[in-house]
PDB file of C-alpha atoms and ligand atoms in Angstrom:
ATOM      1  CA  UNK A   1     110.694 113.274 123.950  1.00  0.00           C
ATOM      2  CA  UNK A   2     109.940 111.963 127.383  1.00  0.00           C
ATOM      3  CA  UNK A   3     106.803 109.860 128.122  1.00  0.00           C
ATOM      4  CA  UNK A   4     105.870 108.770 131.519  1.00  0.00           C
ATOM      5  CA  UNK A   5     103.250 105.893 131.781  1.00  0.00           C
ATOM      6  CA  UNK A   6     101.231 105.532 134.916  1.00  0.00           C
ATOM      7  CA  UNK A   7     100.232 101.830 135.051  1.00  0.00           C
ATOM      8  CA  UNK A   8      99.603  98.843 137.286  1.00  0.00           C
ATOM      9  CA  UNK A   9     101.501  96.599 134.762  1.00  0.00           C
ATOM     10  CA  UNK A  10     104.759  98.064 133.811  1.00  0.00           C
ATOM     11  CA  UNK A  11     105.885  94.674 132.526  1.00  0.00           C
ATOM     12  CA  UNK A  12     103.534  95.015 129.548  1.00  0.00           C
ATOM     13  CA  UNK A  13     105.813  97.853 128.277  1.00  0.00           C
ATOM     14  CA  UNK A  14     109.093  95.945 128.474  1.00  0.00           C
ATOM     15  CA  UNK A  15     109.272  93.860 125.233  1.00  0.00           C
ATOM     16  CA  UNK A  16     107.571  96.394 122.976  1.00  0.00           C
ATOM     17  CA  UNK A  17     110.072  99.090 124.035  1.00  0.00           C
ATOM     18  CA  UNK A  18     113.026  96.847 123.541  1.00  0.00           C
ATOM     19  CA  UNK A  19     112.287  95.573 120.089  1.00  0.00           C
ATOM     20  CA  UNK A  20     112.461  96.923 116.629  1.00  0.00           C
ATOM     21  CA  UNK A  21     111.983 100.673 115.896  1.00  0.00           C
ATOM     22  CA  UNK A  22     110.897 101.704 119.358  1.00  0.00           C
ATOM     23  CA  UNK A  23     113.904  99.845 120.828  1.00  0.00           C
ATOM     24  CA  UNK A  24     116.241 101.781 118.571  1.00  0.00           C
ATOM     25  CA  UNK A  25     114.565 105.052 119.455  1.00  0.00           C
ATOM     26  CA  UNK A  26     115.007 104.458 123.168  1.00  0.00           C
ATOM     27  CA  UNK A  27     118.563 103.219 122.527  1.00  0.00           C
ATOM     28  CA  UNK A  28     119.399 106.447 120.604  1.00  0.00           C
ATOM     29  CA  UNK A  29     117.947 108.577 123.332  1.00  0.00           C
ATOM     30  CA  UNK A  30     115.341 109.988 121.079  1.00  0.00           C
ATOM     31  CA  UNK A  31     112.653 108.725 123.207  1.00  0.00           C
ATOM     32  CA  UNK A  32     112.563 108.091 127.032  1.00  0.00           C
ATOM     33  CA  UNK A  33     109.681 106.028 128.472  1.00  0.00           C
ATOM     34  CA  UNK A  34     109.327 105.487 132.201  1.00  0.00           C
ATOM     35  CA  UNK A  35     106.643 103.622 134.038  1.00  0.00           C
ATOM     36  CA  UNK A  36     105.262 104.672 137.457  1.00  0.00           C
ATOM     37  CA  UNK A  37     103.111 102.245 139.281  1.00  0.00           C
ATOM     38  CA  UNK A  38     100.202 103.806 141.274  1.00  0.00           C
ATOM     39  CA  UNK A  39     100.420 100.749 143.621  1.00  0.00           C
ATOM     40  CA  UNK A  40     103.739 102.275 144.874  1.00  0.00           C
ATOM     41  CA  UNK A  41     101.739 105.268 145.980  1.00  0.00           C
ATOM     42  CA  UNK A  42      99.082 103.356 147.928  1.00  0.00           C
ATOM     43  CA  UNK A  43      99.481 104.099 151.694  1.00  0.00           C
ATOM     44  CA  UNK A  44      97.591 101.233 153.353  1.00  0.00           C
ATOM     45  CA  UNK A  45      99.022  97.895 154.269  1.00  0.00           C
ATOM     46  CA  UNK A  46      97.355  96.004 151.341  1.00  0.00           C
ATOM     47  CA  UNK A  47      98.497  98.700 148.889  1.00  0.00           C
ATOM     48  CA  UNK A  48      94.905  99.051 147.607  1.00  0.00           C
ATOM     49  CA  UNK A  49      94.462 100.816 144.307  1.00  0.00           C
ATOM     50  CA  UNK A  50      90.763  99.927 143.586  1.00  0.00           C
ATOM     51  CA  UNK A  51      87.415  99.927 145.373  1.00  0.00           C
ATOM     52  CA  UNK A  52      83.792  98.953 144.780  1.00  0.00           C
ATOM     53  CA  UNK A  53      81.779 101.509 142.797  1.00  0.00           C
ATOM     54  CA  UNK A  54      79.434 103.794 144.692  1.00  0.00           C
ATOM     55  CA  UNK A  55      75.935 102.982 143.703  1.00  0.00           C
ATOM     56  CA  UNK A  56      76.729  99.377 143.280  1.00  0.00           C
ATOM     57  CA  UNK A  57      77.421  97.398 140.127  1.00  0.00           C
ATOM     58  CA  UNK A  58      80.004  94.862 138.817  1.00  0.00           C
ATOM     59  CA  UNK A  59      83.741  95.120 139.032  1.00  0.00           C
ATOM     60  CA  UNK A  60      86.059  97.701 140.699  1.00  0.00           C
ATOM     61  CA  UNK A  61      87.070 101.274 140.130  1.00  0.00           C
ATOM     62  CA  UNK A  62      90.552 102.706 140.411  1.00  0.00           C
ATOM     63  CA  UNK A  63      90.798 105.038 143.357  1.00  0.00           C
ATOM     64  CA  UNK A  64      91.793 108.686 143.147  1.00  0.00           C
ATOM     65  CA  UNK A  65      94.604 108.902 145.694  1.00  0.00           C
ATOM     66  CA  UNK A  66      97.189 106.550 144.238  1.00  0.00           C
ATOM     67  CA  UNK A  67      96.652 107.946 140.645  1.00  0.00           C
ATOM     68  CA  UNK A  68      96.839 111.529 141.826  1.00  0.00           C
ATOM     69  CA  UNK A  69      99.951 110.835 143.916  1.00  0.00           C
ATOM     70  CA  UNK A  70     101.705 108.853 141.098  1.00  0.00           C
ATOM     71  CA  UNK A  71     101.059 111.692 138.551  1.00  0.00           C
ATOM     72  CA  UNK A  72     102.075 114.370 141.051  1.00  0.00           C
ATOM     73  CA  UNK A  73     105.381 112.514 141.847  1.00  0.00           C
ATOM     74  CA  UNK A  74     106.290 113.271 138.214  1.00  0.00           C
ATOM     75  CA  UNK A  75     106.416 117.070 138.631  1.00  0.00           C
ATOM     76  CA  UNK A  76     110.041 117.975 138.209  1.00  0.00           C
ATOM     77  CA  UNK A  77     110.929 115.349 135.573  1.00  0.00           C
ATOM     78  CA  UNK A  78     107.863 115.880 133.501  1.00  0.00           C
ATOM     79  CA  UNK A  79     106.128 119.173 132.859  1.00  0.00           C
ATOM     80  CA  UNK A  80     102.737 117.396 133.088  1.00  0.00           C
ATOM     81  CA  UNK A  81     101.404 119.913 130.604  1.00  0.00           C
ATOM     82  CA  UNK A  82      99.436 117.115 128.926  1.00  0.00           C
ATOM     83  CA  UNK A  83      98.287 114.202 131.110  1.00  0.00           C
ATOM     84  CA  UNK A  84      96.272 111.848 129.039  1.00  0.00           C
ATOM     85  CA  UNK A  85      93.808 109.356 130.332  1.00  0.00           C
ATOM     86  CA  UNK A  86      93.549 106.178 128.169  1.00  0.00           C
ATOM     87  CA  UNK A  87      89.718 105.643 128.264  1.00  0.00           C
ATOM     88  CA  UNK A  88      87.082 103.975 126.102  1.00  0.00           C
ATOM     89  CA  UNK A  89      85.167 107.158 126.701  1.00  0.00           C
ATOM     90  CA  UNK A  90      87.905 109.449 125.143  1.00  0.00           C
ATOM     91  CA  UNK A  91      88.109 111.078 121.800  1.00  0.00           C
ATOM     92  CA  UNK A  92      89.299 108.711 119.071  1.00  0.00           C
ATOM     93  CA  UNK A  93      92.962 108.563 118.214  1.00  0.00           C
ATOM     94  CA  UNK A  94      93.690 109.733 114.693  1.00  0.00           C
ATOM     95  CA  UNK A  95      96.843 110.721 112.873  1.00  0.00           C
ATOM     96  CA  UNK A  96      95.902 114.448 113.527  1.00  0.00           C
ATOM     97  CA  UNK A  97      95.827 113.724 117.292  1.00  0.00           C
ATOM     98  CA  UNK A  98      99.154 111.890 117.060  1.00  0.00           C
ATOM     99  CA  UNK A  99     100.762 114.833 115.142  1.00  0.00           C
ATOM    100  CA  UNK A 100      99.534 117.247 117.746  1.00  0.00           C
ATOM    101  CA  UNK A 101     100.826 115.107 120.672  1.00  0.00           C
ATOM    102  CA  UNK A 102     104.207 114.663 118.963  1.00  0.00           C
ATOM    103  CA  UNK A 103     104.709 118.411 119.319  1.00  0.00           C
ATOM    104  CA  UNK A 104     104.902 118.114 123.131  1.00  0.00           C
ATOM    105  CA  UNK A 105     108.303 117.875 124.870  1.00  0.00           C
ATOM    106  CA  UNK A 106     106.821 115.362 127.330  1.00  0.00           C
ATOM    107  CA  UNK A 107     103.565 113.552 128.055  1.00  0.00           C
ATOM    108  CA  UNK A 108     101.955 111.601 130.864  1.00  0.00           C
ATOM    109  CA  UNK A 109      99.779 108.574 129.816  1.00  0.00           C
ATOM    110  CA  UNK A 110      97.494 107.187 132.476  1.00  0.00           C
ATOM    111  CA  UNK A 111      96.278 103.641 132.006  1.00  0.00           C
ATOM    112  CA  UNK A 112      93.143 102.401 133.625  1.00  0.00           C
ATOM    113  CA  UNK A 113      92.304  98.786 134.568  1.00  0.00           C
ATOM    114  CA  UNK A 114      89.261  97.208 136.154  1.00  0.00           C
ATOM    115  CA  UNK A 115      85.913  98.844 135.089  1.00  0.00           C
ATOM    116  CA  UNK A 116      87.659 102.222 134.862  1.00  0.00           C
ATOM    117  CA  UNK A 117      88.851 105.063 137.000  1.00  0.00           C
ATOM    118  CA  UNK A 118      87.087 107.419 139.427  1.00  0.00           C
ATOM    119  CA  UNK A 119      85.562 110.295 137.400  1.00  0.00           C
ATOM    120  CA  UNK A 120      87.586 112.879 139.283  1.00  0.00           C
ATOM    121  CA  UNK A 121      90.787 111.580 137.706  1.00  0.00           C
ATOM    122  CA  UNK A 122      89.422 112.659 134.277  1.00  0.00           C
ATOM    123  CA  UNK A 123      88.072 115.775 135.785  1.00  0.00           C
ATOM    124  CA  UNK A 124      90.959 117.191 137.819  1.00  0.00           C
ATOM    125  CA  UNK A 125      94.124 115.201 136.972  1.00  0.00           C
ATOM    126  CA  UNK A 126      94.045 114.628 133.247  1.00  0.00           C
ATOM    127  CA  UNK A 127      93.904 117.204 130.476  1.00  0.00           C
ATOM    128  CA  UNK A 128      92.796 114.816 127.674  1.00  0.00           C
ATOM    129  CA  UNK A 129      90.975 111.496 127.345  1.00  0.00           C
ATOM    130  CA  UNK A 130      91.804 109.263 124.393  1.00  0.00           C
ATOM    131  CA  UNK A 131      90.416 105.958 123.071  1.00  0.00           C
ATOM    132  CA  UNK A 132      92.061 103.880 120.220  1.00  0.00           C
ATOM    133  CA  UNK A 133      88.706 102.722 118.922  1.00  0.00           C
ATOM    134  CA  UNK A 134      85.239 101.249 119.443  1.00  0.00           C
ATOM    135  CA  UNK A 135      86.107  97.793 120.964  1.00  0.00           C
ATOM    136  CA  UNK A 136      86.527  96.607 124.499  1.00  0.00           C
ATOM    137  CA  UNK A 137      90.045  96.062 125.912  1.00  0.00           C
ATOM    138  CA  UNK A 138      91.028  95.119 129.421  1.00  0.00           C
ATOM    139  CA  UNK A 139      92.942  98.272 130.212  1.00  0.00           C
ATOM    140  CA  UNK A 140      94.820 101.278 128.772  1.00  0.00           C
ATOM    141  CA  UNK A 141      98.212  99.650 128.407  1.00  0.00           C
ATOM    142  CA  UNK A 142      97.996  98.517 124.804  1.00  0.00           C
ATOM    143  CA  UNK A 143      96.352 101.791 123.828  1.00  0.00           C
ATOM    144  CA  UNK A 144      99.237 103.649 125.462  1.00  0.00           C
ATOM    145  CA  UNK A 145     101.790 101.581 123.519  1.00  0.00           C
ATOM    146  CA  UNK A 146      99.781 102.371 120.353  1.00  0.00           C
ATOM    147  CA  UNK A 147     100.183 106.147 121.063  1.00  0.00           C
ATOM    148  CA  UNK A 148     103.854 105.760 121.916  1.00  0.00           C
ATOM    149  CA  UNK A 149     104.551 103.908 118.709  1.00  0.00           C
ATOM    150  CA  UNK A 150     102.568 106.326 116.535  1.00  0.00           C
ATOM    151  CA  UNK A 151     104.189 109.412 118.207  1.00  0.00           C
ATOM    152  CA  UNK A 152     107.681 107.968 118.002  1.00  0.00           C
ATOM    153  CA  UNK A 153     107.398 107.796 114.153  1.00  0.00           C
ATOM    154  CA  UNK A 154     107.006 111.588 114.053  1.00  0.00           C
ATOM    155  CA  UNK A 155     110.211 112.218 116.005  1.00  0.00           C
ATOM    156  CA  UNK A 156     112.994 113.089 113.631  1.00  0.00           C
ATOM    157  CA  UNK A 157     115.584 110.291 113.353  1.00  0.00           C
ATOM    158  CA  UNK A 158     113.325 107.483 114.592  1.00  0.00           C
ATOM    159  CA  UNK A 159     112.221 106.228 111.202  1.00  0.00           C
ATOM    160  CA  UNK A 160     115.641 105.881 109.689  1.00  0.00           C
ATOM    161  CA  UNK A 161     114.334 105.942 106.106  1.00  0.00           C
ATOM    162  CA  UNK A 162     112.997 109.419 105.889  1.00  0.00           C
ATOM    163  CA  UNK A 163     111.307 108.527 102.725  1.00  0.00           C
ATOM    164  CA  UNK A 164     108.889 106.208 104.632  1.00  0.00           C
ATOM    165  CA  UNK A 165     107.582 109.121 106.664  1.00  0.00           C
ATOM    166  CA  UNK A 166     107.425 111.332 103.538  1.00  0.00           C
ATOM    167  CA  UNK A 167     105.404 108.582 101.813  1.00  0.00           C
ATOM    168  CA  UNK A 168     102.991 108.454 104.727  1.00  0.00           C
ATOM    169  CA  UNK A 169     102.493 112.104 104.370  1.00  0.00           C
ATOM    170  CA  UNK A 170     102.160 111.818 100.508  1.00  0.00           C
ATOM    171  CA  UNK A 171      99.176 109.478 101.156  1.00  0.00           C
ATOM    172  CA  UNK A 172      97.883 112.099 103.575  1.00  0.00           C
ATOM    173  CA  UNK A 173      95.227 110.031 105.279  1.00  0.00           C
ATOM    174  CA  UNK A 174      94.445 107.904 102.261  1.00  0.00           C
ATOM    175  CA  UNK A 175      94.987 104.076 102.184  1.00  0.00           C
ATOM    176  CA  UNK A 176      98.309 103.114 100.539  1.00  0.00           C
ATOM    177  CA  UNK A 177      98.780 101.906  97.008  1.00  0.00           C
ATOM    178  CA  UNK A 178      99.412  98.184  96.374  1.00  0.00           C
ATOM    179  CA  UNK A 179     103.010  97.086  96.839  1.00  0.00           C
ATOM    180  CA  UNK A 180     104.902  94.292  95.080  1.00  0.00           C
ATOM    181  CA  UNK A 181     108.355  92.737  95.356  1.00  0.00           C
ATOM    182  CA  UNK A 182     110.120  89.999  93.386  1.00  0.00           C
ATOM    183  CA  UNK A 183     109.144  87.685  91.600  1.00  0.00           C
ATOM    184  CA  UNK A 184     107.493  89.554  88.806  1.00  0.00           C
ATOM    185  CA  UNK A 185     105.149  86.758  88.380  1.00  0.00           C
ATOM    186  CA  UNK A 186     103.785  84.512  91.131  1.00  0.00           C
ATOM    187  CA  UNK A 187     101.184  81.725  90.492  1.00  0.00           C
ATOM    188  CA  UNK A 188     100.031  83.534  87.411  1.00  0.00           C
ATOM    189  CA  UNK A 189      99.676  86.879  89.171  1.00  0.00           C
ATOM    190  CA  UNK A 190     101.694  89.616  87.551  1.00  0.00           C
ATOM    191  CA  UNK A 191     103.225  92.805  88.929  1.00  0.00           C
ATOM    192  CA  UNK A 192     101.725  95.815  87.024  1.00  0.00           C
ATOM    193  CA  UNK A 193     104.078  96.688  84.216  1.00  0.00           C
ATOM    194  CA  UNK A 194     104.236 100.381  85.191  1.00  0.00           C
ATOM    195  CA  UNK A 195     106.074  99.467  88.320  1.00  0.00           C
ATOM    196  CA  UNK A 196     108.766  97.543  86.469  1.00  0.00           C
ATOM    197  CA  UNK A 197     109.387 100.016  83.772  1.00  0.00           C
ATOM    198  CA  UNK A 198     111.051 102.674  85.918  1.00  0.00           C
ATOM    199  CA  UNK A 199     109.188 105.875  84.673  1.00  0.00           C
ATOM    200  CA  UNK A 200     109.044 107.551  88.004  1.00  0.00           C
ATOM    201  CA  UNK A 201     106.405 110.223  87.035  1.00  0.00           C
ATOM    202  CA  UNK A 202     104.159 107.386  85.681  1.00  0.00           C
ATOM    203  CA  UNK A 203     104.821 105.296  88.886  1.00  0.00           C
ATOM    204  CA  UNK A 204     103.926 108.280  91.105  1.00  0.00           C
ATOM    205  CA  UNK A 205     100.714 108.931  89.230  1.00  0.00           C
ATOM    206  CA  UNK A 206      99.771 105.199  89.226  1.00  0.00           C
ATOM    207  CA  UNK A 207     100.276 104.970  93.022  1.00  0.00           C
ATOM    208  CA  UNK A 208      98.281 108.102  93.730  1.00  0.00           C
ATOM    209  CA  UNK A 209      95.466 106.616  91.454  1.00  0.00           C
ATOM    210  CA  UNK A 210      95.562 103.248  93.164  1.00  0.00           C
ATOM    211  CA  UNK A 211      95.642 104.706  96.558  1.00  0.00           C
ATOM    212  CA  UNK A 212      92.433 106.686  95.673  1.00  0.00           C
ATOM    213  CA  UNK A 213      90.877 103.560  94.088  1.00  0.00           C
ATOM    214  CA  UNK A 214      91.534 101.546  97.383  1.00  0.00           C
ATOM    215  CA  UNK A 215      90.239 104.311  99.569  1.00  0.00           C
ATOM    216  CA  UNK A 216      87.054 104.797  97.415  1.00  0.00           C
ATOM    217  CA  UNK A 217      86.287 101.053  97.716  1.00  0.00           C
ATOM    218  CA  UNK A 218      87.169 100.428 101.289  1.00  0.00           C
ATOM    219  CA  UNK A 219      87.148 103.684 103.192  1.00  0.00           C
ATOM    220  CA  UNK A 220      85.110 106.370 101.204  1.00  0.00           C
ATOM    221  CA  UNK A 221      84.828 108.340 104.513  1.00  0.00           C
ATOM    222  CA  UNK A 222      88.528 109.330 104.092  1.00  0.00           C
ATOM    223  CA  UNK A 223      88.033 110.957 100.752  1.00  0.00           C
ATOM    224  CA  UNK A 224      86.801 114.216 102.115  1.00  0.00           C
ATOM    225  CA  UNK A 225      90.261 115.796 102.243  1.00  0.00           C
ATOM    226  CA  UNK A 226      91.373 115.336  98.659  1.00  0.00           C
ATOM    227  CA  UNK A 227      92.655 117.862  96.193  1.00  0.00           C
ATOM    228  CA  UNK A 228      91.433 118.969  92.789  1.00  0.00           C
ATOM    229  CA  UNK A 229      94.106 116.795  91.099  1.00  0.00           C
ATOM    230  CA  UNK A 230      92.747 113.782  93.128  1.00  0.00           C
ATOM    231  CA  UNK A 231      89.073 114.583  91.892  1.00  0.00           C
ATOM    232  CA  UNK A 232      90.316 114.151  88.312  1.00  0.00           C
ATOM    233  CA  UNK A 233      91.915 110.819  89.097  1.00  0.00           C
ATOM    234  CA  UNK A 234      88.625 109.774  90.922  1.00  0.00           C
ATOM    235  CA  UNK A 235      86.655 110.689  87.875  1.00  0.00           C
ATOM    236  CA  UNK A 236      88.937 108.542  85.760  1.00  0.00           C
ATOM    237  CA  UNK A 237      88.462 105.675  88.208  1.00  0.00           C
ATOM    238  CA  UNK A 238      84.679 106.038  87.977  1.00  0.00           C
ATOM    239  CA  UNK A 239      84.762 106.029  84.214  1.00  0.00           C
ATOM    240  CA  UNK A 240      86.904 102.916  84.235  1.00  0.00           C
ATOM    241  CA  UNK A 241      84.586 101.132  86.622  1.00  0.00           C
ATOM    242  CA  UNK A 242      81.564 102.037  84.551  1.00  0.00           C
ATOM    243  CA  UNK A 243      82.973 100.573  81.340  1.00  0.00           C
ATOM    244  CA  UNK A 244      84.047  97.286  83.015  1.00  0.00           C
TER     245      UNK A 244
HETATM  246  C1  9D3 B 301      80.265 100.149 129.868  1.00  0.00           C
HETATM  247  C2  9D3 B 301      81.432  99.471 130.630  1.00  0.00           C
HETATM  248  N1  9D3 B 301      82.588  99.293 129.807  1.00  0.00           N
HETATM  249  C3  9D3 B 301      82.847 100.391 128.728  1.00  0.00           C
HETATM  250  C4  9D3 B 301      82.719  99.843 127.399  1.00  0.00           C
HETATM  251  C5  9D3 B 301      83.587  99.328 130.804  1.00  0.00           C
HETATM  252  C6  9D3 B 301      84.987  99.322 130.486  1.00  0.00           C
HETATM  253  C7  9D3 B 301      85.496  98.476 129.473  1.00  0.00           C
HETATM  254  C8  9D3 B 301      86.867  98.527 129.261  1.00  0.00           C
HETATM  255  C9  9D3 B 301      85.849  99.998 131.258  1.00  0.00           C
HETATM  256  C10 9D3 B 301      87.230  99.966 131.029  1.00  0.00           C
HETATM  257  C11 9D3 B 301      87.714  99.193 130.006  1.00  0.00           C
HETATM  258  C12 9D3 B 301      89.154  99.061 129.790  1.00  0.00           C
HETATM  259  N2  9D3 B 301      89.597  99.817 128.556  1.00  0.00           N
HETATM  260  C13 9D3 B 301      90.402 100.762 128.574  1.00  0.00           C
HETATM  261  O1  9D3 B 301      90.870 101.167 129.685  1.00  0.00           O
HETATM  262  C14 9D3 B 301      90.733 101.498 127.317  1.00  0.00           C
HETATM  263  C15 9D3 B 301      90.266 101.343 125.998  1.00  0.00           C
HETATM  264  C16 9D3 B 301      89.368 100.358 125.375  1.00  0.00           C
HETATM  265  O2  9D3 B 301      88.758  99.503 126.026  1.00  0.00           O
HETATM  266  N3  9D3 B 301      89.109 100.509 124.151  1.00  0.00           N
HETATM  267  C17 9D3 B 301      89.620 101.405 123.256  1.00  0.00           C
HETATM  268  N4  9D3 B 301      90.497 102.311 123.755  1.00  0.00           N
HETATM  269  C18 9D3 B 301      90.777 102.294 125.045  1.00  0.00           C
HETATM  270  S1  9D3 B 301      91.834 103.311 125.907  1.00  0.00           S
HETATM  271  C19 9D3 B 301      91.664 102.539 127.306  1.00  0.00           C
END
């Protein structure tokens, strides 16, 4: 997959794309990420990319011309079928959105800085607007890296241990079950016996139930999409908690 990032701060992408799983995906040629700096497309002598907002107000707004020129320069290497504006006004990034974007052969991610971008960028240059959540960041670069990392996990061969990807899909939008490693007892806290006994069917059921218990306690909003089998486990959990 090829991802082009339009950003005033390409250096923010260097270390994250070199390290760990993303670094390996790039090394193996499974993922290509290229940054394009809109400043290189500014035509005046000061290489201006921002200007004061019409109507007044604080801060600066990213101008249309350098952003349009930067994205349009990618035609040829990138289909530009999906041009995504990273924006606090966008639709929220979820695993469903990640799965959909991972189907694309290439993507363009446009990162805003300052107080945002001229509205015409969202209107006529970008096909999507995505936010990573309801908190204020200083620009779209960390959100773009978030999308890149989430998408890369969906590319076959990126997560070496295929079982990890399968496990994520086993939990299907639920929180994960508790995890333990050695030692079996630490400061009086014991690892649940079922995990040490090696009955794989029992372990599977325990994990599903504990995933449901955690989700019910912490993120009940995520329980909408659960199966009939899950509903039985949830009833069990409810009964247990009533008798405690
Ligand atoms: C009302 C004024 N602010 C909106 C809350 C202005 C503003 C804040 C932050 C304008 C731009 C930004 C920079 N943020 C992003 O570019 C951004 C972002 C974010 O701040 N939160 C979550 N997702 C994203 S994606 C891009």
